[in-house]
Short mmCIF file of the C-alpha atoms (twelve columns), coordinates in Angstrom:
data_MODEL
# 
_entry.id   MODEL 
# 
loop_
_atom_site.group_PDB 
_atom_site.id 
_atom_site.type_symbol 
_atom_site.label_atom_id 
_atom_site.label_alt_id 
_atom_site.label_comp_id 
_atom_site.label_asym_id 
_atom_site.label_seq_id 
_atom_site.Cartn_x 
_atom_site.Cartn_y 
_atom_site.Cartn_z 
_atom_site.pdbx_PDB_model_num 
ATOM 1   C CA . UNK A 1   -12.359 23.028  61.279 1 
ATOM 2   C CA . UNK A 2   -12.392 26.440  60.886 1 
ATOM 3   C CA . UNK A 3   -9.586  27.242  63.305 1 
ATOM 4   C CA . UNK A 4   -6.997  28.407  61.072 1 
ATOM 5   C CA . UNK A 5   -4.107  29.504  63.733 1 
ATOM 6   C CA . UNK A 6   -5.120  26.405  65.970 1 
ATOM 7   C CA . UNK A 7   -2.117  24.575  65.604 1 
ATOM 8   C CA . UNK A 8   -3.303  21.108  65.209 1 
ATOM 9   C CA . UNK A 9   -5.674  21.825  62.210 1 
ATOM 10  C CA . UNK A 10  -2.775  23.023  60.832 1 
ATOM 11  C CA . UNK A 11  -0.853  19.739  61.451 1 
ATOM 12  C CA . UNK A 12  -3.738  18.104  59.678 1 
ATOM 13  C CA . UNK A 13  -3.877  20.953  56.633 1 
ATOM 14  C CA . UNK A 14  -0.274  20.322  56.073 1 
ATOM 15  C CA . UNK A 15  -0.819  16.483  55.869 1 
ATOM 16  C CA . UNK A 16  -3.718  16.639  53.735 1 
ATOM 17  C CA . UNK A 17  -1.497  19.200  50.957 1 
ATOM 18  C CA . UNK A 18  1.271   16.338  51.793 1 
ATOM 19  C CA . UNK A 19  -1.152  13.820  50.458 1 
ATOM 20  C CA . UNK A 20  -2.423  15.881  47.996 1 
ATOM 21  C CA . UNK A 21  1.112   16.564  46.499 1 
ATOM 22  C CA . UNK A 22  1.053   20.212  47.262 1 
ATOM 23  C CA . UNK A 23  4.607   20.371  49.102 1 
ATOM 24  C CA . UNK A 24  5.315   23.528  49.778 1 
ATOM 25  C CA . UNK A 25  2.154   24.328  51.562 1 
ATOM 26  C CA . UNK A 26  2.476   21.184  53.355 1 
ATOM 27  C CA . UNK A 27  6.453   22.598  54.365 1 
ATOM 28  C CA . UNK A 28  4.768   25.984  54.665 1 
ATOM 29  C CA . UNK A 29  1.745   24.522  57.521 1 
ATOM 30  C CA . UNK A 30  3.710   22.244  59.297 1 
ATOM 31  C CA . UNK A 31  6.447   24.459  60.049 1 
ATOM 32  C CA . UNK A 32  4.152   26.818  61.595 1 
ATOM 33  C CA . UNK A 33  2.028   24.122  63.528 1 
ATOM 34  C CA . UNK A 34  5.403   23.467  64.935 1 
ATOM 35  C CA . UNK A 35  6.315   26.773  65.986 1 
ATOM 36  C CA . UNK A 36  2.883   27.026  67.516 1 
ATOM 37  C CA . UNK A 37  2.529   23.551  68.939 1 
ATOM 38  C CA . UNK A 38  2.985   23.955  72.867 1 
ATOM 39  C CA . UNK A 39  2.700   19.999  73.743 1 
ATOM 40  C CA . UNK A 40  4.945   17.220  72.657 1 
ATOM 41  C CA . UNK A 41  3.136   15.495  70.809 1 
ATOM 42  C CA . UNK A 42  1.840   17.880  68.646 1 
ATOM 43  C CA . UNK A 43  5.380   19.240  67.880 1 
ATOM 44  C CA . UNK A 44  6.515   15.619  67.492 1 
ATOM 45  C CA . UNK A 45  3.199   15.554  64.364 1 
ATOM 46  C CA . UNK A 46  3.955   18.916  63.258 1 
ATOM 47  C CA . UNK A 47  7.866   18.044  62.569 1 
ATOM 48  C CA . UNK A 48  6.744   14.181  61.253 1 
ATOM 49  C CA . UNK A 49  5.033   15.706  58.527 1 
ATOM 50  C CA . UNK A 50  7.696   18.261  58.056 1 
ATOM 51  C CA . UNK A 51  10.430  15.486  57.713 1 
ATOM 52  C CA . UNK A 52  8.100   13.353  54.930 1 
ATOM 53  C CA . UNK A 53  7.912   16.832  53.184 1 
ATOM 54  C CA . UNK A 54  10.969  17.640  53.322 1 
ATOM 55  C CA . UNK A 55  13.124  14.800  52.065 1 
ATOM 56  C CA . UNK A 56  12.684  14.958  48.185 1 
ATOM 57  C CA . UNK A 57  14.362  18.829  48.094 1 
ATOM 58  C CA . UNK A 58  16.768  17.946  51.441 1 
ATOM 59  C CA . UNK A 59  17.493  14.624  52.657 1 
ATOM 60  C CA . UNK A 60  19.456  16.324  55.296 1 
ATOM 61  C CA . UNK A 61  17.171  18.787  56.633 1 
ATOM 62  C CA . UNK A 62  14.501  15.984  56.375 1 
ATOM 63  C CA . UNK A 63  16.558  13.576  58.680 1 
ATOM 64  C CA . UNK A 64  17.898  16.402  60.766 1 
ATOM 65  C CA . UNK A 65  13.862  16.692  61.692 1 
ATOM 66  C CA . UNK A 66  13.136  13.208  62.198 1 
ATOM 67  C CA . UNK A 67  16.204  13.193  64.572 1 
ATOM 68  C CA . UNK A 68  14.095  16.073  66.233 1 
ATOM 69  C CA . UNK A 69  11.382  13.957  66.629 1 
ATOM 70  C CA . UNK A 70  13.133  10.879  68.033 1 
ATOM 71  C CA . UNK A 71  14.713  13.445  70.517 1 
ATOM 72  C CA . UNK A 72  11.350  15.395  71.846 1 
ATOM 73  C CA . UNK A 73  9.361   11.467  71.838 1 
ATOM 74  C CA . UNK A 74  12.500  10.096  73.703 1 
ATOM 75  C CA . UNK A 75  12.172  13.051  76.120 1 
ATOM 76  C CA . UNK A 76  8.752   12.709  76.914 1 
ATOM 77  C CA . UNK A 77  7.771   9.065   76.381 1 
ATOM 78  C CA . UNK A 78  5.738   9.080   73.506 1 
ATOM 79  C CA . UNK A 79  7.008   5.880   72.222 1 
ATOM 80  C CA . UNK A 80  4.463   5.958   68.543 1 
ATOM 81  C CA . UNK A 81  6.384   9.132   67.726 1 
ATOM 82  C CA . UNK A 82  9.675   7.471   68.399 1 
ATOM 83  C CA . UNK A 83  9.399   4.638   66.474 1 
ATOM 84  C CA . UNK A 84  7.842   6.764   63.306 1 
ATOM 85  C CA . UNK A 85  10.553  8.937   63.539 1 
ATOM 86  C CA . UNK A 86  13.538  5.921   63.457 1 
ATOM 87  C CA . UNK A 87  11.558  4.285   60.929 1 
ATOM 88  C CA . UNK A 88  11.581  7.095   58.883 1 
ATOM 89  C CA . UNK A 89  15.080  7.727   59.307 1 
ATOM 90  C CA . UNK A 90  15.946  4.404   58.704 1 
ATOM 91  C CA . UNK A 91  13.991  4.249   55.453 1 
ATOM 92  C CA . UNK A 92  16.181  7.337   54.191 1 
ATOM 93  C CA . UNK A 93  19.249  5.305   55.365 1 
ATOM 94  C CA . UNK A 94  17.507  2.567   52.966 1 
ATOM 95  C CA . UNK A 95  16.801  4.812   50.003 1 
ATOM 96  C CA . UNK A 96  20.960  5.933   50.343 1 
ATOM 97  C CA . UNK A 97  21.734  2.197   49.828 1 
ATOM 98  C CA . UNK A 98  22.744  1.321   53.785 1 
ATOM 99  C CA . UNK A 99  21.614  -2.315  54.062 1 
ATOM 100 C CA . UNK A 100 21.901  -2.444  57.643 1 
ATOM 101 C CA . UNK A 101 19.936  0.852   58.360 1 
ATOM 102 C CA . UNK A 102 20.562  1.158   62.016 1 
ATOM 103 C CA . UNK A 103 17.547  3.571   63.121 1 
ATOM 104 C CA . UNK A 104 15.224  0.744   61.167 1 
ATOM 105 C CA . UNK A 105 16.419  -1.954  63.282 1 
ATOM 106 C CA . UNK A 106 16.285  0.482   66.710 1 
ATOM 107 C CA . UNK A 107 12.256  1.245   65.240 1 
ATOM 108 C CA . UNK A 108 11.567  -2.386  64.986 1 
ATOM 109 C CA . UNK A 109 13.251  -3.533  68.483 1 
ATOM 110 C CA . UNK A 110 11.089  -0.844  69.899 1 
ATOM 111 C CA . UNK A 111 8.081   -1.800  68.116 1 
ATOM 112 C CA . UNK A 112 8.505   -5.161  68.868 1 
ATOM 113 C CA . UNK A 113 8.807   -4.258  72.488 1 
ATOM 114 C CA . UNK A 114 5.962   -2.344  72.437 1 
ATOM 115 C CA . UNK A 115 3.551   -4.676  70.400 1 
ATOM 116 C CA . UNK A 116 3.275   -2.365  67.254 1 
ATOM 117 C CA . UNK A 117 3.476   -5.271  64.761 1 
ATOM 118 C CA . UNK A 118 1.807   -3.261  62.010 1 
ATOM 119 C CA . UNK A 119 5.319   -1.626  62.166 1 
ATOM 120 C CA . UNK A 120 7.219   -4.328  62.606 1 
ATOM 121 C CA . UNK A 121 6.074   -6.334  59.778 1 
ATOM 122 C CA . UNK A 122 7.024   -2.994  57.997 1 
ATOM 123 C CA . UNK A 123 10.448  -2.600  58.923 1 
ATOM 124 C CA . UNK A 124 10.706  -6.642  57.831 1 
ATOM 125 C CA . UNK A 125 9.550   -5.458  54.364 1 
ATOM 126 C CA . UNK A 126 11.975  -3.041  54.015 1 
ATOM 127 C CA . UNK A 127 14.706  -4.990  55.166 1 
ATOM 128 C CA . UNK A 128 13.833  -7.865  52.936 1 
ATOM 129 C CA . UNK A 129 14.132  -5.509  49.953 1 
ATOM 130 C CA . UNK A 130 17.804  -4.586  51.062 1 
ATOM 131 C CA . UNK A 131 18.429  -7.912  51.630 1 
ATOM 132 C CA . UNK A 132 17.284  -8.878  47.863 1 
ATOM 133 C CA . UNK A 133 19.564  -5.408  46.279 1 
ATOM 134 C CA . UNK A 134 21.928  -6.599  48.421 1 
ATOM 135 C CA . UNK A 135 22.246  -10.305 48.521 1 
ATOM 136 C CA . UNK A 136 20.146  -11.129 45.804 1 
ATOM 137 C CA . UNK A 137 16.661  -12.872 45.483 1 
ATOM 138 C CA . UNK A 138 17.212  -16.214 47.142 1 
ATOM 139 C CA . UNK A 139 18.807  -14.529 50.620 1 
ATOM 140 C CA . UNK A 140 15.421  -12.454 50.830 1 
ATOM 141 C CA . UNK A 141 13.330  -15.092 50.599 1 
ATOM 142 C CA . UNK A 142 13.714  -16.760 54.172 1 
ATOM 143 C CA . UNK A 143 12.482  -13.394 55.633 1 
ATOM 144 C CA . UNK A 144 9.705   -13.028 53.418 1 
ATOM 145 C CA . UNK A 145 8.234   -16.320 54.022 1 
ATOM 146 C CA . UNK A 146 7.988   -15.134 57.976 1 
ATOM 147 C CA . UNK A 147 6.791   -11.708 56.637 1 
ATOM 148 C CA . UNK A 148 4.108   -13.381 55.130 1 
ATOM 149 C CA . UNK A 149 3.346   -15.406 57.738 1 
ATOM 150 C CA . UNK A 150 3.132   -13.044 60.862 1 
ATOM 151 C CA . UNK A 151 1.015   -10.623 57.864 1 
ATOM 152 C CA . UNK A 152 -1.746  -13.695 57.837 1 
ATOM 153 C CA . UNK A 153 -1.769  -14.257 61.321 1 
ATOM 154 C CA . UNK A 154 -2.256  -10.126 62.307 1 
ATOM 155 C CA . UNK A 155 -5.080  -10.524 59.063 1 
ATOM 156 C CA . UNK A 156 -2.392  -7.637  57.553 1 
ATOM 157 C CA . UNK A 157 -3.875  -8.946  53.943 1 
ATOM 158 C CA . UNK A 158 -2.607  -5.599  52.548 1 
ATOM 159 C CA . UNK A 159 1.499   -5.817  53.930 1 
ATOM 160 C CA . UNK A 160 0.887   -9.896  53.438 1 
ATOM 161 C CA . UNK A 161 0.717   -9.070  49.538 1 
ATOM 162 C CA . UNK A 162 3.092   -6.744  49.478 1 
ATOM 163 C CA . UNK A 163 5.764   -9.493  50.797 1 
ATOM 164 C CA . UNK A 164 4.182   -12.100 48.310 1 
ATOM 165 C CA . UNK A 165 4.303   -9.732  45.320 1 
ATOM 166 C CA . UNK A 166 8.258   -9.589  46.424 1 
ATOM 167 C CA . UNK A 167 8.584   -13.113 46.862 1 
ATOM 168 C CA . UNK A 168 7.260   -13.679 43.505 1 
ATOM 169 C CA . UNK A 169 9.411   -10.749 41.770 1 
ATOM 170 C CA . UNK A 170 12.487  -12.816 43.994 1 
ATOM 171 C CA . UNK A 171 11.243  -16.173 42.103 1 
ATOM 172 C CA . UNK A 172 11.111  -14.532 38.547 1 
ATOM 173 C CA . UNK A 173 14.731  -12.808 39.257 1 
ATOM 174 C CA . UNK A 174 16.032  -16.520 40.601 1 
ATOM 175 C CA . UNK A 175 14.608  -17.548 37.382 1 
ATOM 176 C CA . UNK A 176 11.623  -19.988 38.791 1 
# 
């Protein structure tokens, strides 16, 4: 954009290193878009990509942002921010082995309440793949059958074959 101390092109700079792998320029921008950021919502991108860039060297730091996050989007009703930020807390709480994950169930009740079923159908997937680590194949497979169906129904083809591809790794491990 050519706007290199505009905060938000740095928000979008740091996401594109992100996705290009380059992490510490992605720590590097996003830190500074959100020392720069004067609304909200910027601040509330700025730290999200933080967080995500974060995690691999400091889980801690990385959920101490996202906690951030939830705090400023709790503070000034931004509800999308919110929700991102307890779903990505609650997939940490995932990846540390905590079936339950508590901030992945608060993302999905609030995504549920605020019609984000991209998200929710999300959060299912995740939880179905605790429930199989933890409970084994056959317990998942009730929720995955609903995952799949709500998927077809929003035309989610992409999240729909992500919860048959589990189904069908559940069958193989149930030995069917």
């Amino acid at each position: 954009a050519g706007r290199p101390d505009d905060p938000r092109a740095l928000v979008l700079v740091a996401d594109a290193a992100y996705g290009a792998g380059d992490i510490a320029m992605a720590v590097r921008l996003a830190r500074t878009a959100a020392d720069a950021a004067h609304e909200p919502a910027l601040l509330c991108e700025a730290l999200s990509v933080l967080g995500r860039s974060t995690f691999a060297a400091d889980p801690a730091a990385s959920d101490a942002v996202l906690r951030r996050v939830a705090q400023v989007a709790a503070e000034h009703g931004l509800l999308h921010w919110r929700v991102q930020a307890l779903f990505g807390l609650g997939s940490h709480e995932h990846t540390r082995g905590d079936p339950v994950a508590p901030s992945l169930t608060a993302a999905r009740e609030l995504a549920l309440e605020a019609g984000m079923l991209v998200v929710v159908v999300q959060a299912d997937l995740v939880r179905a793949n605790a429930i199989l680590l933890v409970n084994g194949p056959l317990a998942a497979l009730p929720l995955l059958h609903a995952i799949t169906e709500r998927a077809e129904r929003l035309r989610l083809t992409g999240l729909q074959a992500m919860a048959e591809l589990i189904m069908a790794i559940d069958a193989g491990l149930a030995g069917d």
